[in-house]
Amino acid sequence: MNILKWMAGAVLAAALSNTAFSGTDSSVNSEWITLGTMAGPQPDPVHSQPANALVVNDRVYLVDAGDGTVGRLTTAGLNMQSIEAVFISHLHFDHTGGLPALISLRWQTGASDMLTVYGPPGTRQMVEGIFAFMAYGVEGHYGVPGKIPPPANRNVKVVELGDGESVKFEDFTLTAARNTHYSWPKGSEEWKKFLSFAYKFELPGRIIVYTGDTGPSEAVEKLARGADLLVSEMMDIDHTIALLKRVNPGMEGEVFTGITTHLSNHHLSPEQVGQIADRAGVKNVVVTHMAPGLIEPEEVEYYTRRVKALYKGPVTIARDLDRF
Ligand SMILES: O=[N+]([O-])c1ccc(OS(=O)(=O)O)cc1
């Protein structure tokens, strides 16, 4: 095919599918799909809980796996049987609630490929907990006499990562960096035990960085330096607090103060998203982790304007199932 025709076709296809390919290596096709763009544990009729798919040359990787992941994968046309690996940023349940479904439904449907779950320390304990949840049902299986059920942990492996650790995959190199979703005093027992990660995916010709849930962080900024795509969390504190007050009018003062401190110290305002993107010099920003009940298009424009106050590149406020 004439190369100009091909390029015109590719540009048109990208425009139609809301896809912004920034890779330069034409032998690698990569897409980041925001499966769930919810902020936090409150259910929402429009946004699924935090989850993303990275698709590289038809291989599918999950980045966080909040409640609703299996359904969203299916809507995106991706097969839960063929997930290569899952990368969990931290062990809050809004980022992990879809894993029991993924692991147990794969077992129930006889998935034969190995699934490796990567995450911070504690990931092994969490996955062992999923096996415990499956144990009784596994034992009874489909109730066919004489059939010995395979163990729950068949085809599931866990790899716990440390701060700064890199792992080479067929399609990219992954690097984990401790972010600031927790603010344990440096060197404390809790600091050693509980980590939350941002992840960098270095593909041929394309670098993608996912912040995970985080507050402002020099480590995330450093990780994101020169990235083609920064997928960043964002927190609308006022919106979230107002929602919390509505759904939980009896919440006491101290609990409330604790959550407010968590929300403001361990998350990013739109301006802080812009600041990280600007300092890191990234080429594109995708904002995820949206407040429940997002009003379109007003709030999308409002958040975009606030991020752009500090960052001059392209900004997209992601919806579930957007592709980049
Ligand atoms: O709406 N909430 O209840 C809520 C939202 C965010 C949140 O923080 S997060 O770290 O779980 O995203 C905690 C509670």
GROMACS .gro file of C-alpha atoms and ligand atoms in nm:
model
  338
    1MET     CA    1   0.000   0.000   0.000
    2ASN     CA    2   0.115   0.351  -0.077
    3ILE     CA    3   0.275   0.480   0.244
    4LEU     CA    4   0.092   0.816   0.232
    5LYS     CA    5  -0.242   0.638   0.196
    6TRP     CA    6  -0.151   0.410   0.485
    7MET     CA    7  -0.055   0.707   0.704
    8ALA     CA    8  -0.377   0.890   0.620
    9GLY     CA    9  -0.573   0.575   0.709
   10ALA     CA   10  -0.388   0.537   1.038
   11VAL     CA   11  -0.447   0.901   1.134
   12LEU     CA   12  -0.817   0.871   1.048
   13ALA     CA   13  -0.851   0.545   1.243
   14ALA     CA   14  -0.679   0.701   1.545
   15ALA     CA   15  -0.907   1.006   1.529
   16LEU     CA   16  -1.220   0.792   1.506
   17SER     CA   17  -1.125   0.561   1.789
   18ASN     CA   18  -1.004   0.831   2.029
   19THR     CA   19  -0.665   0.665   2.012
   20ALA     CA   20  -0.344   0.861   2.047
   21PHE     CA   21  -0.059   0.635   1.944
   22SER     CA   22   0.270   0.799   2.025
   23GLY     CA   23   0.496   0.503   1.968
   24THR     CA   24   0.754   0.535   1.692
   25ASP     CA   25   0.831   0.165   1.647
   26SER     CA   26   0.578   0.049   1.388
   27SER     CA   27   0.644  -0.319   1.469
   28VAL     CA   28   0.478  -0.269   1.810
   29ASN     CA   29   0.110  -0.199   1.847
   30SER     CA   30   0.021  -0.080   2.193
   31GLU     CA   31  -0.297   0.047   2.350
   32TRP     CA   32  -0.372   0.161   2.702
   33ILE     CA   33  -0.739   0.105   2.784
   34THR     CA   34  -0.891   0.272   3.088
   35LEU     CA   35  -1.128  -0.007   3.197
   36GLY     CA   36  -1.235   0.161   3.520
   37THR     CA   37  -1.185   0.530   3.596
   38MET     CA   38  -1.355   0.555   3.935
   39ALA     CA   39  -1.200   0.738   4.230
   40GLY     CA   40  -1.216   0.534   4.548
   41PRO     CA   41  -1.453   0.275   4.684
   42GLN     CA   42  -1.792   0.443   4.633
   43PRO     CA   43  -1.987   0.259   4.364
   44ASP     CA   44  -2.096   0.467   4.068
   45PRO     CA   45  -2.334   0.388   3.783
   46VAL     CA   46  -2.099   0.517   3.514
   47HIS     CA   47  -1.743   0.449   3.631
   48SER     CA   48  -1.605   0.107   3.717
   49GLN     CA   49  -1.344   0.074   3.991
   50PRO     CA   50  -0.979   0.139   3.900
   51ALA     CA   51  -0.849  -0.097   3.633
   52ASN     CA   52  -0.658  -0.062   3.305
   53ALA     CA   53  -0.550  -0.291   3.026
   54LEU     CA   54  -0.222  -0.257   2.840
   55VAL     CA   55  -0.248  -0.440   2.512
   56VAL     CA   56   0.077  -0.498   2.324
   57ASN     CA   57   0.079  -0.696   2.002
   58ASP     CA   58  -0.238  -0.878   2.117
   59ARG     CA   59  -0.095  -0.966   2.456
   60VAL     CA   60  -0.304  -0.827   2.743
   61TYR     CA   61  -0.174  -0.703   3.077
   62LEU     CA   62  -0.392  -0.566   3.357
   63VAL     CA   63  -0.285  -0.265   3.560
   64ASP     CA   64  -0.491  -0.267   3.879
   65ALA     CA   65  -0.803  -0.479   3.900
   66GLY     CA   66  -1.086  -0.309   4.084
   67ASP     CA   67  -1.439  -0.446   4.111
   68GLY     CA   68  -1.594  -0.480   3.766
   69THR     CA   69  -1.269  -0.567   3.587
   70VAL     CA   70  -1.390  -0.890   3.427
   71GLY     CA   71  -1.703  -0.722   3.290
   72ARG     CA   72  -1.508  -0.426   3.156
   73LEU     CA   73  -1.249  -0.657   2.994
   74THR     CA   74  -1.531  -0.834   2.817
   75THR     CA   75  -1.687  -0.506   2.699
   76ALA     CA   76  -1.345  -0.407   2.566
   77GLY     CA   77  -1.336  -0.732   2.366
   78LEU     CA   78  -1.056  -0.883   2.574
   79ASN     CA   79  -1.049  -1.240   2.700
   80MET     CA   80  -0.994  -1.294   3.073
   81GLN     CA   81  -0.837  -1.633   2.991
   82SER     CA   82  -0.545  -1.479   2.812
   83ILE     CA   83  -0.425  -1.213   3.056
   84GLU     CA   84  -0.045  -1.239   3.073
   85ALA     CA   85   0.003  -1.063   3.404
   86VAL     CA   86  -0.160  -0.828   3.652
   87PHE     CA   87   0.024  -0.533   3.806
   88ILE     CA   88  -0.131  -0.415   4.131
   89SER     CA   89  -0.027  -0.064   4.240
   90HIS     CA   90  -0.131  -0.103   4.604
   91LEU     CA   91  -0.357  -0.324   4.810
   92HIS     CA   92  -0.657  -0.096   4.865
   93PHE     CA   93  -0.969  -0.293   4.781
   94ASP     CA   94  -1.096  -0.052   4.518
   95HIS     CA   95  -0.784  -0.154   4.319
   96THR     CA   96  -0.800  -0.528   4.395
   97GLY     CA   97  -1.172  -0.615   4.428
   98GLY     CA   98  -1.186  -0.760   4.075
   99LEU     CA   99  -0.903  -1.009   4.134
  100PRO     CA  100  -1.107  -1.272   4.322
  101ALA     CA  101  -1.349  -1.276   4.028
  102LEU     CA  102  -1.071  -1.292   3.770
  103ILE     CA  103  -0.880  -1.573   3.942
  104SER     CA  104  -1.182  -1.782   4.041
  105LEU     CA  105  -1.369  -1.745   3.710
  106ARG     CA  106  -1.053  -1.838   3.520
  107TRP     CA  107  -1.029  -2.149   3.739
  108GLN     CA  108  -1.396  -2.229   3.685
  109THR     CA  109  -1.362  -2.205   3.309
  110GLY     CA  110  -1.044  -2.413   3.301
  111ALA     CA  111  -0.796  -2.141   3.201
  112SER     CA  112  -0.473  -2.312   3.105
  113ASP     CA  113  -0.232  -2.017   3.079
  114MET     CA  114  -0.027  -1.900   3.376
  115LEU     CA  115  -0.139  -1.571   3.534
  116THR     CA  116   0.128  -1.384   3.730
  117VAL     CA  117   0.021  -1.121   3.980
  118TYR     CA  118   0.286  -0.855   4.044
  119GLY     CA  119   0.249  -0.610   4.329
  120PRO     CA  120   0.392  -0.465   4.646
  121PRO     CA  121   0.471  -0.673   4.956
  122GLY     CA  122   0.146  -0.823   5.082
  123THR     CA  123   0.034  -0.930   4.733
  124ARG     CA  124   0.114  -1.295   4.813
  125GLN     CA  125  -0.096  -1.283   5.131
  126MET     CA  126  -0.382  -1.126   4.938
  127VAL     CA  127  -0.372  -1.391   4.664
  128GLU     CA  128  -0.349  -1.670   4.926
  129GLY     CA  129  -0.668  -1.515   5.069
  130ILE     CA  130  -0.834  -1.550   4.728
  131PHE     CA  131  -0.735  -1.920   4.723
  132ALA     CA  132  -0.891  -1.954   5.071
  133PHE     CA  133  -1.211  -1.793   4.944
  134MET     CA  134  -1.217  -2.048   4.660
  135ALA     CA  135  -1.132  -2.356   4.871
  136TYR     CA  136  -1.477  -2.490   4.957
  137GLY     CA  137  -1.619  -2.432   4.610
  138VAL     CA  138  -1.310  -2.590   4.453
  139GLU     CA  139  -1.355  -2.902   4.666
  140GLY     CA  140  -1.718  -2.946   4.556
  141HIS     CA  141  -1.635  -2.842   4.198
  142TYR     CA  142  -1.924  -2.920   3.959
  143GLY     CA  143  -2.045  -3.215   4.168
  144VAL     CA  144  -1.951  -3.479   3.913
  145PRO     CA  145  -1.852  -3.798   4.100
  146GLY     CA  146  -1.501  -3.921   4.028
  147LYS     CA  147  -1.371  -3.585   3.903
  148ILE     CA  148  -1.076  -3.453   4.099
  149PRO     CA  149  -1.077  -3.073   4.093
  150PRO     CA  150  -0.753  -2.893   4.013
  151PRO     CA  151  -0.616  -2.686   4.303
  152ALA     CA  152  -0.721  -2.321   4.333
  153ASN     CA  153  -0.363  -2.204   4.285
  154ARG     CA  154  -0.325  -2.383   3.954
  155ASN     CA  155  -0.183  -2.143   3.696
  156VAL     CA  156  -0.144  -1.848   3.935
  157LYS     CA  157   0.192  -1.710   4.045
  158VAL     CA  158   0.279  -1.409   4.259
  159VAL     CA  159   0.584  -1.184   4.234
  160GLU     CA  160   0.625  -0.917   4.501
  161LEU     CA  161   0.826  -0.616   4.385
  162GLY     CA  162   1.052  -0.374   4.569
  163ASP     CA  163   1.097   0.000   4.521
  164GLY     CA  164   1.297   0.067   4.204
  165GLU     CA  165   1.279  -0.292   4.084
  166SER     CA  166   1.262  -0.360   3.709
  167VAL     CA  167   1.133  -0.671   3.534
  168LYS     CA  168   1.181  -0.752   3.164
  169PHE     CA  169   0.881  -0.883   2.974
  170GLU     CA  170   0.853  -0.986   2.612
  171ASP     CA  171   0.684  -0.656   2.527
  172PHE     CA  172   0.834  -0.403   2.771
  173THR     CA  173   1.042  -0.340   3.077
  174LEU     CA  174   0.843  -0.267   3.391
  175THR     CA  175   0.980  -0.049   3.672
  176ALA     CA  176   0.808   0.005   4.006
  177ALA     CA  177   0.865   0.317   4.215
  178ARG     CA  178   0.729   0.389   4.562
  179ASN     CA  179   0.481   0.677   4.545
  180THR     CA  180   0.322   0.877   4.827
  181HIS     CA  181  -0.021   0.716   4.868
  182TYR     CA  182   0.098   0.628   5.217
  183SER     CA  183   0.292   0.869   5.435
  184TRP     CA  184   0.451   0.643   5.693
  185PRO     CA  185   0.760   0.800   5.850
  186LYS     CA  186   1.061   0.694   5.642
  187GLY     CA  187   1.236   0.394   5.798
  188SER     CA  188   0.940   0.300   6.025
  189GLU     CA  189   0.809  -0.058   6.039
  190GLU     CA  190   0.500   0.050   5.845
  191TRP     CA  191   0.715   0.224   5.581
  192LYS     CA  192   0.903  -0.103   5.529
  193LYS     CA  193   0.585  -0.311   5.523
  194PHE     CA  194   0.334  -0.108   5.321
  195LEU     CA  195   0.427   0.022   4.977
  196SER     CA  196   0.225   0.178   4.703
  197PHE     CA  197   0.370   0.188   4.350
  198ALA     CA  198   0.371   0.391   4.034
  199TYR     CA  199   0.469   0.183   3.731
  200LYS     CA  200   0.668   0.260   3.419
  201PHE     CA  201   0.619   0.051   3.104
  202GLU     CA  202   0.906   0.096   2.859
  203LEU     CA  203   0.792  -0.037   2.524
  204PRO     CA  204   0.993  -0.010   2.204
  205GLY     CA  205   0.921   0.347   2.092
  206ARG     CA  206   0.674   0.429   2.369
  207ILE     CA  207   0.700   0.493   2.742
  208ILE     CA  208   0.386   0.484   2.957
  209VAL     CA  209   0.383   0.579   3.324
  210TYR     CA  210   0.092   0.505   3.556
  211THR     CA  211   0.098   0.700   3.882
  212GLY     CA  212  -0.125   0.462   4.080
  213ASP     CA  213  -0.291   0.648   4.366
  214THR     CA  214  -0.041   0.902   4.494
  215GLY     CA  215   0.016   1.242   4.643
  216PRO     CA  216   0.281   1.474   4.500
  217SER     CA  217   0.595   1.265   4.458
  218GLU     CA  218   0.945   1.336   4.330
  219ALA     CA  219   0.988   0.964   4.267
  220VAL     CA  220   0.683   0.959   4.035
  221GLU     CA  221   0.807   1.275   3.864
  222LYS     CA  222   1.145   1.110   3.807
  223LEU     CA  223   0.983   0.788   3.684
  224ALA     CA  224   0.768   0.988   3.440
  225ARG     CA  225   1.056   1.194   3.296
  226GLY     CA  226   1.018   1.207   2.917
  227ALA     CA  227   0.723   0.962   2.910
  228ASP     CA  228   0.503   0.959   2.600
  229LEU     CA  229   0.194   0.901   2.811
  230LEU     CA  230   0.136   0.979   3.178
  231VAL     CA  231  -0.177   0.810   3.314
  232SER     CA  232  -0.236   1.003   3.630
  233GLU     CA  233  -0.478   0.977   3.914
  234MET     CA  234  -0.665   1.290   4.022
  235MET     CA  235  -0.877   1.360   4.328
  236ASP     CA  236  -1.161   1.611   4.356
  237ILE     CA  237  -1.161   1.645   4.735
  238ASP     CA  238  -1.462   1.878   4.768
  239HIS     CA  239  -1.675   1.653   4.551
  240THR     CA  240  -1.570   1.338   4.739
  241ILE     CA  241  -1.623   1.490   5.085
  242ALA     CA  242  -1.968   1.617   4.984
  243LEU     CA  243  -2.055   1.268   4.861
  244LEU     CA  244  -1.926   1.106   5.180
  245LYS     CA  245  -2.141   1.343   5.388
  246ARG     CA  246  -2.444   1.254   5.179
  247VAL     CA  247  -2.404   0.876   5.197
  248ASN     CA  248  -2.278   0.866   5.554
  249PRO     CA  249  -2.445   1.148   5.750
  250GLY     CA  250  -2.360   0.982   6.084
  251MET     CA  251  -1.984   0.979   6.025
  252GLU     CA  252  -1.801   1.111   6.330
  253GLY     CA  253  -1.563   1.405   6.337
  254GLU     CA  254  -1.240   1.213   6.385
  255VAL     CA  255  -1.310   0.954   6.116
  256PHE     CA  256  -1.402   1.239   5.889
  257THR     CA  257  -1.081   1.432   5.963
  258GLY     CA  258  -0.879   1.113   5.896
  259ILE     CA  259  -1.037   1.062   5.554
  260THR     CA  260  -0.997   1.431   5.466
  261THR     CA  261  -0.627   1.415   5.556
  262HIS     CA  262  -0.588   1.097   5.349
  263LEU     CA  263  -0.765   1.251   5.050
  264SER     CA  264  -0.563   1.571   5.053
  265ASN     CA  265  -0.217   1.427   5.132
  266HIS     CA  266  -0.231   1.102   4.939
  267HIS     CA  267  -0.391   1.214   4.614
  268LEU     CA  268  -0.334   1.474   4.343
  269SER     CA  269  -0.536   1.786   4.276
  270PRO     CA  270  -0.574   1.879   3.907
  271GLU     CA  271  -0.301   2.143   3.952
  272GLN     CA  272  -0.068   1.884   4.107
  273VAL     CA  273  -0.131   1.653   3.808
  274GLY     CA  274  -0.032   1.946   3.582
  275GLN     CA  275   0.276   2.016   3.789
  276ILE     CA  276   0.407   1.657   3.775
  277ALA     CA  277   0.338   1.639   3.400
  278ASP     CA  278   0.511   1.971   3.338
  279ARG     CA  279   0.817   1.896   3.549
  280ALA     CA  280   0.850   1.547   3.399
  281GLY     CA  281   0.813   1.686   3.046
  282VAL     CA  282   0.566   1.417   2.938
  283LYS     CA  283   0.408   1.430   2.591
  284ASN     CA  284   0.046   1.341   2.683
  285VAL     CA  285  -0.159   1.324   3.001
  286VAL     CA  286  -0.456   1.099   3.063
  287VAL     CA  287  -0.639   1.173   3.386
  288THR     CA  288  -0.822   0.892   3.561
  289HIS     CA  289  -0.968   0.833   3.909
  290MET     CA  290  -1.275   1.050   3.859
  291ALA     CA  291  -1.512   1.171   4.128
  292PRO     CA  292  -1.844   0.985   4.149
  293GLY     CA  293  -2.126   1.149   3.957
  294LEU     CA  294  -1.901   1.340   3.719
  295ILE     CA  295  -2.109   1.593   3.530
  296GLU     CA  296  -2.030   1.618   3.161
  297PRO     CA  297  -1.917   1.817   2.980
  298GLU     CA  298  -1.883   2.099   3.235
  299GLU     CA  299  -1.664   1.917   3.486
  300VAL     CA  300  -1.449   1.759   3.216
  301GLU     CA  301  -1.371   2.109   3.086
  302TYR     CA  302  -1.319   2.238   3.439
  303TYR     CA  303  -1.065   1.966   3.530
  304THR     CA  304  -0.888   1.997   3.195
  305ARG     CA  305  -0.850   2.373   3.244
  306ARG     CA  306  -0.707   2.323   3.593
  307VAL     CA  307  -0.450   2.064   3.476
  308LYS     CA  308  -0.361   2.282   3.178
  309ALA     CA  309  -0.295   2.580   3.405
  310LEU     CA  310   0.039   2.412   3.480
  311TYR     CA  311   0.091   2.177   3.184
  312LYS     CA  312   0.074   2.290   2.822
  313GLY     CA  313   0.051   1.952   2.648
  314PRO     CA  314  -0.260   1.751   2.556
  315VAL     CA  315  -0.484   1.643   2.846
  316THR     CA  316  -0.766   1.388   2.831
  317ILE     CA  317  -1.005   1.324   3.118
  318ALA     CA  318  -1.057   0.952   3.070
  319ARG     CA  319  -1.386   0.768   3.060
  320ASP     CA  320  -1.420   0.395   3.110
  321LEU     CA  321  -1.316   0.201   2.798
  322ASP     CA  322  -1.124   0.490   2.637
  323ARG     CA  323  -0.823   0.377   2.434
  324PHE     CA  324  -0.491   0.557   2.411
  325LIG     O1  325  -1.566   0.837   4.855
  325LIG     N1  326  -1.502   0.775   4.942
  325LIG     O2  327  -1.555   0.720   5.037
  325LIG     C1  328  -1.360   0.769   4.930
  325LIG     C2  329  -1.299   0.812   4.815
  325LIG     C3  330  -1.162   0.801   4.802
  325LIG     C4  331  -1.089   0.744   4.904
  325LIG     O3  332  -0.955   0.734   4.893
  325LIG     S1  333  -0.887   0.617   4.813
  325LIG     O4  334  -0.748   0.625   4.853
  325LIG     O5  335  -0.951   0.492   4.850
  325LIG     O6  336  -0.904   0.646   4.671
  325LIG     C5  337  -1.149   0.701   5.020
  325LIG     C6  338  -1.286   0.712   5.034
   0.00000   0.00000   0.00000
